[in-house]
Coordinates of C-alpha atoms and ligand atoms in Angstrom, one line a residue:
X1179 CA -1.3 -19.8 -35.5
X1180 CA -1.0 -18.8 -32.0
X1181 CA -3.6 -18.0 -30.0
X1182 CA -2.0 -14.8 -29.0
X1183 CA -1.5 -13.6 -31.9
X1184 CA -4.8 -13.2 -32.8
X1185 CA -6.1 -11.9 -30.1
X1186 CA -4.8 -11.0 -26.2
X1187 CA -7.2 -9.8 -22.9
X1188 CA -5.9 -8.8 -19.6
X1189 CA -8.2 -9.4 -17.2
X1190 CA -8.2 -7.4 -13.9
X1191 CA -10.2 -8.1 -10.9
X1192 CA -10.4 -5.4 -8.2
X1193 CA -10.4 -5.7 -4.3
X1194 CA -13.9 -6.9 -3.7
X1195 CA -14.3 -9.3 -6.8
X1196 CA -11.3 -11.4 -4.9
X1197 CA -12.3 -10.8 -1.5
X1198 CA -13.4 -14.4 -0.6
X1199 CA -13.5 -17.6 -1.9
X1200 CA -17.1 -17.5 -3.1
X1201 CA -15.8 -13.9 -5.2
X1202 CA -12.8 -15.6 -6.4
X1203 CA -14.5 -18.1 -8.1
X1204 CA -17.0 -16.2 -10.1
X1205 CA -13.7 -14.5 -11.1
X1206 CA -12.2 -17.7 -12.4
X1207 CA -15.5 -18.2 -14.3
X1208 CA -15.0 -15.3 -15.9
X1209 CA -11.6 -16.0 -16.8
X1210 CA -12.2 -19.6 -18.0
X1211 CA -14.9 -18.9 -20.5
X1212 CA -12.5 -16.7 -22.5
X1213 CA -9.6 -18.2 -24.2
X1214 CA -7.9 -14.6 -25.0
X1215 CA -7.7 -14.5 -21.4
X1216 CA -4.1 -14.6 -21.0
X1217 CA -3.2 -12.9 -17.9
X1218 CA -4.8 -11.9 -15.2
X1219 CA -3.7 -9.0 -12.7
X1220 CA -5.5 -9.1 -9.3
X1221 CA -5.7 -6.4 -6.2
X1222 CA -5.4 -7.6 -3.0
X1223 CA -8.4 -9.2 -1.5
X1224 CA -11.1 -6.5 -0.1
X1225 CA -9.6 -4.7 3.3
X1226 CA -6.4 -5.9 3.0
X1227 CA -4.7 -2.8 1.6
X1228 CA -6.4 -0.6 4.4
X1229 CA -4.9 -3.1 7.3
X1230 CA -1.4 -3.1 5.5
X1231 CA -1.3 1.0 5.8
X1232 CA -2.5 0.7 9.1
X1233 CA 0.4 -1.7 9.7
X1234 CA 2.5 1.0 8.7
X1235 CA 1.4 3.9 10.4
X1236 CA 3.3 5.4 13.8
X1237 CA 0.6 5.4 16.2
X1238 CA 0.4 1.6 15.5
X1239 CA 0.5 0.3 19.1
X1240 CA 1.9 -3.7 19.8
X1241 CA -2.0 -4.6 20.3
X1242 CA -3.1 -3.4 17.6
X1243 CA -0.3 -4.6 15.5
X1244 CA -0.8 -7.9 16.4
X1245 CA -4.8 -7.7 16.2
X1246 CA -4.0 -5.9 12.3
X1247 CA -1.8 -9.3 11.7
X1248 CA -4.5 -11.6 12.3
X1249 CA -7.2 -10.6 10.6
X1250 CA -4.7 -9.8 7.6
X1251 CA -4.2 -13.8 8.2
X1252 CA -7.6 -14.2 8.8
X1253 CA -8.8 -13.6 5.2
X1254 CA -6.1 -15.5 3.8
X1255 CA -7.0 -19.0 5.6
X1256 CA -10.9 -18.4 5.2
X1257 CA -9.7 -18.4 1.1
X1258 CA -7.3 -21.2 1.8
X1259 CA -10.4 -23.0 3.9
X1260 CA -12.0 -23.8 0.8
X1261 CA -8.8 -25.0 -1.2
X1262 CA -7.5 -28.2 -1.5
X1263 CA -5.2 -28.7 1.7
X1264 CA -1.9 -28.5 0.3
X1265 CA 1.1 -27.7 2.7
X1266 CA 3.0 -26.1 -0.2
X1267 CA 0.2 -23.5 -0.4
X1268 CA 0.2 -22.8 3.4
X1269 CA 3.9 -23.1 3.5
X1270 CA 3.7 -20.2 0.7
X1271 CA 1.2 -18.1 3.0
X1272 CA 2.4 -18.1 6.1
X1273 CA 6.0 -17.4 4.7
X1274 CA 4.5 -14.2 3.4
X1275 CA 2.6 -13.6 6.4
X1276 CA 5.7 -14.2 8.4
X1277 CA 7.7 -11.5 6.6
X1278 CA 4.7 -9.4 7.2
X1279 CA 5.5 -9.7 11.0
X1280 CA 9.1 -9.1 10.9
X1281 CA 8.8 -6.0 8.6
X1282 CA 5.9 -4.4 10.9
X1283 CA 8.4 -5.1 13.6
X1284 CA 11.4 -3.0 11.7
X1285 CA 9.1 0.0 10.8
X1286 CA 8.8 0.6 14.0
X1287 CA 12.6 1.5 14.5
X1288 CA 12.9 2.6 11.4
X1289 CA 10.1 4.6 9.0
X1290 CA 11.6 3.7 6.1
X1291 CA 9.2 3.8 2.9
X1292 CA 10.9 1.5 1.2
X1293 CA 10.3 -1.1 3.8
X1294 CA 6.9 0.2 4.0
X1295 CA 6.3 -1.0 0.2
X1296 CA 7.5 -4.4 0.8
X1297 CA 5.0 -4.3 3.3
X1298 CA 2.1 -3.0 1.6
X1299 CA 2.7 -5.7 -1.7
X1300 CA 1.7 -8.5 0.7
X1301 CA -1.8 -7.9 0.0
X1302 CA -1.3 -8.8 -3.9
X1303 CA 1.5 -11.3 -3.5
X1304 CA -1.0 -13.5 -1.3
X1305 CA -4.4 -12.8 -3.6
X1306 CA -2.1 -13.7 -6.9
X1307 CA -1.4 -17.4 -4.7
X1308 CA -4.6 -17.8 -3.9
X1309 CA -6.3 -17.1 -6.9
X1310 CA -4.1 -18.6 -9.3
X1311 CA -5.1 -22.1 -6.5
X1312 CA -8.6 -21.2 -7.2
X1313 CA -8.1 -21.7 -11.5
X1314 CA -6.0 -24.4 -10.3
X1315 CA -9.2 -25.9 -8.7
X1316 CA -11.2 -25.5 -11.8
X1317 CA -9.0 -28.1 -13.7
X1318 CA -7.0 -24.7 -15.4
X1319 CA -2.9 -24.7 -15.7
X1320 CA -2.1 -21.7 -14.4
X1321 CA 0.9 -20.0 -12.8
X1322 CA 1.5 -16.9 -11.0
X1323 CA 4.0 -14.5 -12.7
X1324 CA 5.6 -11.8 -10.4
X1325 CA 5.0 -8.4 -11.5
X1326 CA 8.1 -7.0 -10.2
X1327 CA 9.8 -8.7 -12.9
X1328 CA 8.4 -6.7 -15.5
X1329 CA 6.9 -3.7 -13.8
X1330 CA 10.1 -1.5 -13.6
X1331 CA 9.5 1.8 -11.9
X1332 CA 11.4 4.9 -10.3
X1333 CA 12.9 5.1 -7.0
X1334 CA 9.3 7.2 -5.8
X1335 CA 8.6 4.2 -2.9
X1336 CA 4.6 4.6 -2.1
X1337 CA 3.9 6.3 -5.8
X1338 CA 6.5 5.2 -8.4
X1339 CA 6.5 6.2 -11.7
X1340 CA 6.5 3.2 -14.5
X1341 CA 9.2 2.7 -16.5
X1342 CA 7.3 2.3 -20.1
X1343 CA 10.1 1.7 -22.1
X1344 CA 11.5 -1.2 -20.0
X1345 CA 8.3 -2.6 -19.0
X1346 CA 7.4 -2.9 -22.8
X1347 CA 11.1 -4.5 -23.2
X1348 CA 10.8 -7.0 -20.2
X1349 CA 7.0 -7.7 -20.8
X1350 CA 8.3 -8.7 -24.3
X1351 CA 11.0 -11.3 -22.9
X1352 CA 10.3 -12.5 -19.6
X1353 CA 6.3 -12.3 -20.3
X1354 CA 4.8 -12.7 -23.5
X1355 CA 6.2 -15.7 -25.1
X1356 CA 5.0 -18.0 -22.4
X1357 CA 1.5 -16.8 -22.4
X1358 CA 0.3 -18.9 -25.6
X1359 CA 0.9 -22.1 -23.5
X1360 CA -0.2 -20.9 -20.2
X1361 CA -2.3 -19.0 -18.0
X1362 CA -0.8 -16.2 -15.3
X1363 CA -1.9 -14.8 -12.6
X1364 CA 0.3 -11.6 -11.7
X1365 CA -0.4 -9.0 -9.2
X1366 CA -1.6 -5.3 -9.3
X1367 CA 0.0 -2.3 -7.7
X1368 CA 3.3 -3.5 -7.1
X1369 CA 6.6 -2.9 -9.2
X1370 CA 10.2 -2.9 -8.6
X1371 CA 12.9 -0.4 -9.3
X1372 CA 16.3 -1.2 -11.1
X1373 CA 18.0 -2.9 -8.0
X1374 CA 14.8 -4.9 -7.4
X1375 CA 13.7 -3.1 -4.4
X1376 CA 9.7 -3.7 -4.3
X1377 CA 7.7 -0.3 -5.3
X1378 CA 4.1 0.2 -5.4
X1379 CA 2.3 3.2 -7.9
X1380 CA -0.3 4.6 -5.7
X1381 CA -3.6 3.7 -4.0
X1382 CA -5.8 1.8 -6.1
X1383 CA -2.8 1.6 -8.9
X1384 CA -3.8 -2.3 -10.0
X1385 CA -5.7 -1.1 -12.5
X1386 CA -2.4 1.1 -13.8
X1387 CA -0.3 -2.4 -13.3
X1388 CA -3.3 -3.7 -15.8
X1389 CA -3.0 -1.2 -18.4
X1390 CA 0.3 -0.9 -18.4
X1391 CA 1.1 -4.3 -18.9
X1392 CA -1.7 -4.4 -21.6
X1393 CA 0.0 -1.7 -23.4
X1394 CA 3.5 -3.8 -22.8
X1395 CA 1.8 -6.9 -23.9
X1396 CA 0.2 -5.3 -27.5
X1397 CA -2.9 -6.9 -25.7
X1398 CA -6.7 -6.4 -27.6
X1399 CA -8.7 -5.9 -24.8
X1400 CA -8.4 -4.7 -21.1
X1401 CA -11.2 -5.7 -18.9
X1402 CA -11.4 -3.9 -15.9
X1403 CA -13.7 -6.2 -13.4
X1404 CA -15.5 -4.3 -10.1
X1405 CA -18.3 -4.6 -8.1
X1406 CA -20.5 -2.3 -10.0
X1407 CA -21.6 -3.3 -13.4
X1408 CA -19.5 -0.6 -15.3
X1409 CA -19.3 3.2 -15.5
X1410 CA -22.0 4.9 -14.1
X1411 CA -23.5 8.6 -14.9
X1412 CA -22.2 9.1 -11.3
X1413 CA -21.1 6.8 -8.0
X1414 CA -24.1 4.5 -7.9
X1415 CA -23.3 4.6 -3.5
X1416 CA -24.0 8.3 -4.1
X1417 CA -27.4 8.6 -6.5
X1418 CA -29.3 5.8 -6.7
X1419 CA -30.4 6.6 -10.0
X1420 CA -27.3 6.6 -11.8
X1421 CA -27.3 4.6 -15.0
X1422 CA -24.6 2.7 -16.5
X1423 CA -22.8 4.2 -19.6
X1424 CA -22.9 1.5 -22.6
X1425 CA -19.6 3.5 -24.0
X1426 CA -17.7 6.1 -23.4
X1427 CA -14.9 8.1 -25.2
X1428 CA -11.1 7.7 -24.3
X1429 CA -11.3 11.3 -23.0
X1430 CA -14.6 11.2 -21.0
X1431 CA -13.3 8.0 -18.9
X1432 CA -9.8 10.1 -18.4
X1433 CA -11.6 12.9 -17.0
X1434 CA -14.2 10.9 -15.0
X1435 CA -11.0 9.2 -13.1
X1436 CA -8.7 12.1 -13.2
X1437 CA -12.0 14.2 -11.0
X1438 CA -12.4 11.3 -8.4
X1439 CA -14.5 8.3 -9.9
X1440 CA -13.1 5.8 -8.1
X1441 CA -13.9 3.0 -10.7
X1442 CA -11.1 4.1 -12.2
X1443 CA -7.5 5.0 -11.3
X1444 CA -6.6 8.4 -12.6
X1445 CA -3.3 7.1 -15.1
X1446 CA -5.0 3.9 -16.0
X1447 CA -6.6 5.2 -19.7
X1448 CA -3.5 7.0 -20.8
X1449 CA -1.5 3.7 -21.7
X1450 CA -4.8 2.4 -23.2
X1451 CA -4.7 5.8 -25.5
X1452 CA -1.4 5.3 -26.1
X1453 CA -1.7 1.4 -28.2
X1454 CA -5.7 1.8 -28.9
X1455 CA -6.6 -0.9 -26.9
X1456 CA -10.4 -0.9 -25.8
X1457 CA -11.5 -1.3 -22.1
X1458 CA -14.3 -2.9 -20.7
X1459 CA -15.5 -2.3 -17.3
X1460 CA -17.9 -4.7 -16.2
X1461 CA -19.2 -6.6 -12.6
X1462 CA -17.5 -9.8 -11.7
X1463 CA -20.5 -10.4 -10.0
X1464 CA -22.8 -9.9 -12.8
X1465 CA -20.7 -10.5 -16.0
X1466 CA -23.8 -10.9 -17.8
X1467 CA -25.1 -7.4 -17.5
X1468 CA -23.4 -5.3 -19.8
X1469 CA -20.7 -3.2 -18.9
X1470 CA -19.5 0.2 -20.4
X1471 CA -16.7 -0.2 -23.2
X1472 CA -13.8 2.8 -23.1
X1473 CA -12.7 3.1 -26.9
X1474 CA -11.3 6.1 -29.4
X1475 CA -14.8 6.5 -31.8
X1476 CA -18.1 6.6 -29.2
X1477 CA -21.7 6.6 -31.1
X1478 CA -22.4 9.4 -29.2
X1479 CA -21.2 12.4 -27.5
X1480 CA -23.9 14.2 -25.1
X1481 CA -22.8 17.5 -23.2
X1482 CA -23.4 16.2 -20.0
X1483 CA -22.0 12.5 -19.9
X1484 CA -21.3 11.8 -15.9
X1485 CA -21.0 14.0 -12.7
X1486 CA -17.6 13.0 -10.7
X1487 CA -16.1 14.2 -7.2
X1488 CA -13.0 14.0 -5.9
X1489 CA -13.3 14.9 -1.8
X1490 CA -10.5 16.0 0.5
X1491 CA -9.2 18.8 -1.5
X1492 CA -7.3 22.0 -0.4
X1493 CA -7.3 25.6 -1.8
X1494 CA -4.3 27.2 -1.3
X1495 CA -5.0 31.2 -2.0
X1496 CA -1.7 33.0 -2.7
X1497 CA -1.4 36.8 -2.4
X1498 CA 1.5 39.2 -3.1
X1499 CA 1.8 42.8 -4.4
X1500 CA 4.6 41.4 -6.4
X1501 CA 2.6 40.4 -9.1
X1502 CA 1.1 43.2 -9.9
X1503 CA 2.4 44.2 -13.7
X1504 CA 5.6 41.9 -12.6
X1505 CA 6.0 38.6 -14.1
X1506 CA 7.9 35.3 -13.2
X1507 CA 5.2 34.9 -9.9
X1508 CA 3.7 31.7 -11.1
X1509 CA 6.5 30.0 -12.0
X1510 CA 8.6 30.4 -9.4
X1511 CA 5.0 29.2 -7.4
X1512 CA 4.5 25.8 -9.9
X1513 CA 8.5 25.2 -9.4
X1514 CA 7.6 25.4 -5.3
X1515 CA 4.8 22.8 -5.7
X1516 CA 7.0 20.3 -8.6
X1517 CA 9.8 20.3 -6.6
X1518 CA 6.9 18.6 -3.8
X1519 CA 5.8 17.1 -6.6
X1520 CA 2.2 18.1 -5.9
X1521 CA 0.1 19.0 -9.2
X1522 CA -2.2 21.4 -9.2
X1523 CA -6.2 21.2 -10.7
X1524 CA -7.8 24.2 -10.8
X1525 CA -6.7 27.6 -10.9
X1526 CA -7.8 31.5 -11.0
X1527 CA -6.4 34.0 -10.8
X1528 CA -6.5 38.1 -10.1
X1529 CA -3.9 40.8 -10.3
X1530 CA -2.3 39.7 -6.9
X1531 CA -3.9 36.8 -5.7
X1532 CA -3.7 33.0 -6.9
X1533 CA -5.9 30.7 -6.1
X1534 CA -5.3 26.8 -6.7
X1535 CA -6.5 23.5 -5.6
X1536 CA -4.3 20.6 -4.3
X1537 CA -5.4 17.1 -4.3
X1538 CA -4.4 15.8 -0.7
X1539 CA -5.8 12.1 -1.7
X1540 CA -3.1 12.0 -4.3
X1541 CA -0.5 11.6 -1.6
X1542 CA 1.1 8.0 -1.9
X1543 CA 0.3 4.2 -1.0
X1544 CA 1.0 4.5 3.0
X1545 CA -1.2 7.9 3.0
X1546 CA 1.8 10.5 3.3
X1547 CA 0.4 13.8 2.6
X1548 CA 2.2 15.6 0.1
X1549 CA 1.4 18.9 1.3
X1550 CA 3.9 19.4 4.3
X1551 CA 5.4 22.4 6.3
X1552 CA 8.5 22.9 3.9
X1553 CA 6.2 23.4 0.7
X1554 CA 4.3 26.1 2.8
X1555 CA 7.9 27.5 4.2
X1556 CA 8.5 27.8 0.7
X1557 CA 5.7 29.7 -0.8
X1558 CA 5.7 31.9 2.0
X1559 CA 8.9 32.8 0.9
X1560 CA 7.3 34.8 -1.8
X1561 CA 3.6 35.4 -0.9
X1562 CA 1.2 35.0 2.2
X1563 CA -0.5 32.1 1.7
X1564 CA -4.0 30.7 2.9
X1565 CA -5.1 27.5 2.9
X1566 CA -8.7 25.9 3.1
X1567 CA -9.0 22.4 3.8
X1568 CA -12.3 20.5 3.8
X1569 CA -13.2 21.2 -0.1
X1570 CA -14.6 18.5 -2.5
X1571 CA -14.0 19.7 -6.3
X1572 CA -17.4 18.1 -8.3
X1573 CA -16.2 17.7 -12.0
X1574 CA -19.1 17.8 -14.8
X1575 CA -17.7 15.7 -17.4
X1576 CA -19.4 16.0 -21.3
X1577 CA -18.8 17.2 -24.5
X1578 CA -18.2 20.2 -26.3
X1579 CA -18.7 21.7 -23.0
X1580 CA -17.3 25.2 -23.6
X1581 CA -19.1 25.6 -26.8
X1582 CA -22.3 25.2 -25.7
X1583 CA -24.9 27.0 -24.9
X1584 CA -26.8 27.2 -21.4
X1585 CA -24.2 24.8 -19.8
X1586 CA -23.0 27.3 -17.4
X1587 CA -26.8 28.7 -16.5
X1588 CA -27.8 25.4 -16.0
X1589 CA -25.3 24.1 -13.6
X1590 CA -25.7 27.5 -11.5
X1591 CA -29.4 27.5 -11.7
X1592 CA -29.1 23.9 -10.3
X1593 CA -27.1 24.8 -7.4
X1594 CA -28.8 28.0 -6.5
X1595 CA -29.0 26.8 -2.9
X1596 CA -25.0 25.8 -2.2
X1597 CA -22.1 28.1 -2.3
X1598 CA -19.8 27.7 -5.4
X1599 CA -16.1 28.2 -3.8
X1600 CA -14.4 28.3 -7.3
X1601 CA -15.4 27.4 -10.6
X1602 CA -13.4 26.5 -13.6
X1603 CA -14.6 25.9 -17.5
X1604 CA -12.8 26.8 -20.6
X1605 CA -9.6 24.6 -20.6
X1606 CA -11.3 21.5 -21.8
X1607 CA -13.7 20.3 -24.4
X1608 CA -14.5 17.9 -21.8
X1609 CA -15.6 19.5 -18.7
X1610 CA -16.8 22.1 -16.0
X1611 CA -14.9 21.8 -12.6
X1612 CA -16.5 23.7 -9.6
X1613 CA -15.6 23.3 -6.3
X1614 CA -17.6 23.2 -2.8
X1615 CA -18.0 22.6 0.7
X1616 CA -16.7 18.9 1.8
X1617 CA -20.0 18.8 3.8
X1618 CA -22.2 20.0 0.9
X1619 CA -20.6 17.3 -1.7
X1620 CA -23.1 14.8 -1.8
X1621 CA -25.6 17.1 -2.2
X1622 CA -24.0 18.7 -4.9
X1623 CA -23.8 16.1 -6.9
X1624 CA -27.2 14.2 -6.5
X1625 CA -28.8 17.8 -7.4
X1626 CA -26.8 17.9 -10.5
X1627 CA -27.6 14.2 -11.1
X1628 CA -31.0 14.8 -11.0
X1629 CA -31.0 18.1 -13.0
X1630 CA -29.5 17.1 -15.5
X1631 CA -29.6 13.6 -16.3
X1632 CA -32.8 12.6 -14.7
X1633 CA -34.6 15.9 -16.2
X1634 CA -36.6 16.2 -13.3
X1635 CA -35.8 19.5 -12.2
Ligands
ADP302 P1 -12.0 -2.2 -7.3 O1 -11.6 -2.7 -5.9 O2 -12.6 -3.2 -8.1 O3 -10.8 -1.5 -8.0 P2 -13.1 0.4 -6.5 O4 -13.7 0.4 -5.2 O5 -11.7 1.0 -6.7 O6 -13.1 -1.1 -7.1 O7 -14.0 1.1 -7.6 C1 -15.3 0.7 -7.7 C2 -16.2 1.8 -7.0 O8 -16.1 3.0 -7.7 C3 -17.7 1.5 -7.1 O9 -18.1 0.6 -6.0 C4 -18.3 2.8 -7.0 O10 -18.8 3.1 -5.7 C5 -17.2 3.8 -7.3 N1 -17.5 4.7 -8.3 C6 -17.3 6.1 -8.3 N2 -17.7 6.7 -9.4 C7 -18.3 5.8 -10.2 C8 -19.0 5.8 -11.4 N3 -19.1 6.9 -12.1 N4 -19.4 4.6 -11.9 C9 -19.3 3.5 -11.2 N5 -18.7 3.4 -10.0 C10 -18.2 4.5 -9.5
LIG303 N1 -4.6 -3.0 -3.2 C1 -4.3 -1.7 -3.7 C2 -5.2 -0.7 -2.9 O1 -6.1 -1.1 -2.2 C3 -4.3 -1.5 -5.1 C4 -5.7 -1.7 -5.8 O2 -6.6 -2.3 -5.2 O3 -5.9 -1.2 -6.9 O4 -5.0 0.5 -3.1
MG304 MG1 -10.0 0.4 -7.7

């Protein structure tokens, strides 16, 4: 019987568990003491990402560029440094690093995103080498598998949509019938439209590539591998007592990434929901401590599960006499904002105003906002509009939150001393959405942490 067959884990590893040598091989350990582990998906190492955007950005002077270049080279040799020399390996690098030059060099004639994408997927296509030399090293026989042979997506260059239907149908060809004899290393983030043309999904999308190519794959278990051990009742860098989650429902960990916790990219559970496949989110630093599992039945479903914020939001309030006793005003509004493809998160409204919140850090991989003059031009075609930019939207995430009792007094009573912009509850089972000052967001959410998980009051 194949090993397969009975049971498949995708492994991913996130920007900091491959962002050195010494990271990179408490990775491998991880992935050599499990022989489900099939395929692993990594990020690019740790800064990486951030100097590729830079790359691509306009201000970009020839200094800088070249300065960016280096220490994008930099962290590839001090990996390489601990390798066996090989000049196939650095022949492999610096070819990459070479394209990295000449298509920094074209961007700056030409902005085009789609060059800007083959820029950015540098990052993973040199982490994927390096770690896959790192197995390699331990005695394993491993290979690396290029995503964008299986990870079809849209045109969208900088946040491109997965194809699910021919990702399942290339996965199942290209991918899954070598995997019982050997080991792959493939790359997070990046994709490829139908012409071939490199895509990426998004800011920290890897862990999308890794669900998604679960889901393709009919794979067991995803493990999702980061430098904190596991889901936390909020951002451990923001409350220092924050206490991992053992489990967590399907929904909870949807709603936690949707409302800003990092650990997680927003889309990542959906494809999980979609074959039942359970997630584990654990430390590649610490594998031994014990992580939080994502899975469909939980042991238990407290009201108040995790506090998450999502920062940089904007409020866009919308006010015109034509709505009163008229209809057709807020969909001609959410056809304005899909045709910008900008979705909106919370909303109120009153007999002539709207108000709604935009997520700006949803704009795509190079950091394009999405909310631009023509969107504006466009609403004020219809209504005066406002905007209000410095706003972080702190999401309480639980269960059976609108059915409760008290919920509502006891976030309010906590937060006596800030000034509650908006609020939201009612829409889902799942959790109470208010939103505040940017400056006040820390504090926000450490009160509420220690209201009402510490019970300190
Ligand atoms: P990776 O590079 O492995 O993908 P990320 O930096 O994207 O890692 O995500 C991990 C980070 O998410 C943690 O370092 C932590 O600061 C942040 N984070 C935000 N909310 C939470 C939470 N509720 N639990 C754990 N970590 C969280
Ligand atoms: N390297 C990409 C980023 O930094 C993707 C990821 O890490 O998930 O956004
Ligand atoms: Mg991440």
């Amino acid at each position: 019987m194949s090993i397969i067959s009975k049971k498949l884990v995708i492994a991913k590893f996130g920007g900091t568990s491959v962002a050195d040598y010494p990271s990179m091989l408490n990775c491998a350990r991880i992935v050599l003491s499990n022989p489900f582990t099939r395929l692993v998906v990594v990020s690019a190492s740790s800064g990486v990402t951030n100097l590729l955007v830079e790359l691509t950005q306009a201000h970009v002077n020839d200094e800088r560029r070249v300065q960016l270049l280096k220490n994008i080279a930099q962290i590839q040799y001090s990996i390489i440094d601990n390798l066996p020399q090989s000049q196939h390996l650095l022949a492999l690098i610096d070819s990459l690093l070479n394209h990295m030059s000449v298509l920094s060099e074209s961007l700056i004639l030409n902005r085009s995103k789609e060059v800007m994408d083959e820029l950015l997927s540098i990052g993973e296509q040199c982490s994927s080498i390096l770690f896959n030399e790192v197995l390699k090293q331990q005695g394993e026989y491993s290979q690396v598998f290029d995503a964008r042979k299986v990870m079809r997506t849209n045109d969208q260059f900088g946040a491109a949509e997965p194809d699910i239907n021919d990702i399942f149908r290339l996965c199942q060809s290209e991918l899954l019938p070598s995997l019982n004899n050997t080991r792959f290393v493939t790359q997070g983030f990046i994709g490829a439209n139908e012409q071939g043309r490199t895509t990426t999904l998004g800011r920290g999308g890897s862990d999308y590539s890794a669900a998604l190519l679960a889901e393709a794959l009919n794979a067991t278990t995803l493990e999702i591998w980061t430098d904190v051990a596991g889901i936390y009742t909020t951002d451990p860098r923001l409350a220092a007592n924050a206490k991992p989650i053992k489990e967590i429902s399907f929904s909870e960990a949807a709603e936690m990434a949707t409302f800003g916790a990092k650990i997680l990219h927003p889309a990542t559970i959906l494809p999980a929901v979609r074959k039942n496949i359970e997630v584990f989110v654990g430390s590649s630093k610490q594998p031994e401590s014990s992580g939080t599992w994502i899975r469909t039945q939980v042991n238990n479903a407290p009201v108040y599960r995790a506090v998450a914020v999502r920062r940089d939001q904007t409020l866009l309030n919308l006010h015109s006499l034509k709505m009163l006793h008229a209809q057709g005003f807020l969909a001609e509004t959410f056809a304005s904002l899909a045709r910008h493809k900008i979705s909106v998160d919370l909303i109120t409204t009153s007999e002539v105003n709207v108000a709604l919140t935009l997520d700006k850090t949803g704009s795509d991989s190079s950091g394009q906002q999405l909310l631009n003059d023509a969107l504006i031009q466009e609403l004020e075609h219809h209504c005066n509009v406002k905007i209000e930019d410095s706003l972080a939207l702190v999401a309480i995430i639980g269960n059976n939150i609108p059915n409760t009792t008290g919920v509502c007094q006891q976030v309010f009573d906590s937060l006596s001393e800030f000034n509650i912009r908006m609020s939201s509850q009612g829409a889902s089972q799942h959790n109470m959405c208010i939103l505040v000052a940017e400056k006040d967001a820390a504090a926000v959410v450490q009160t509420l942490h220690r209201d009402l998980f510490e019970g300190l009051s």
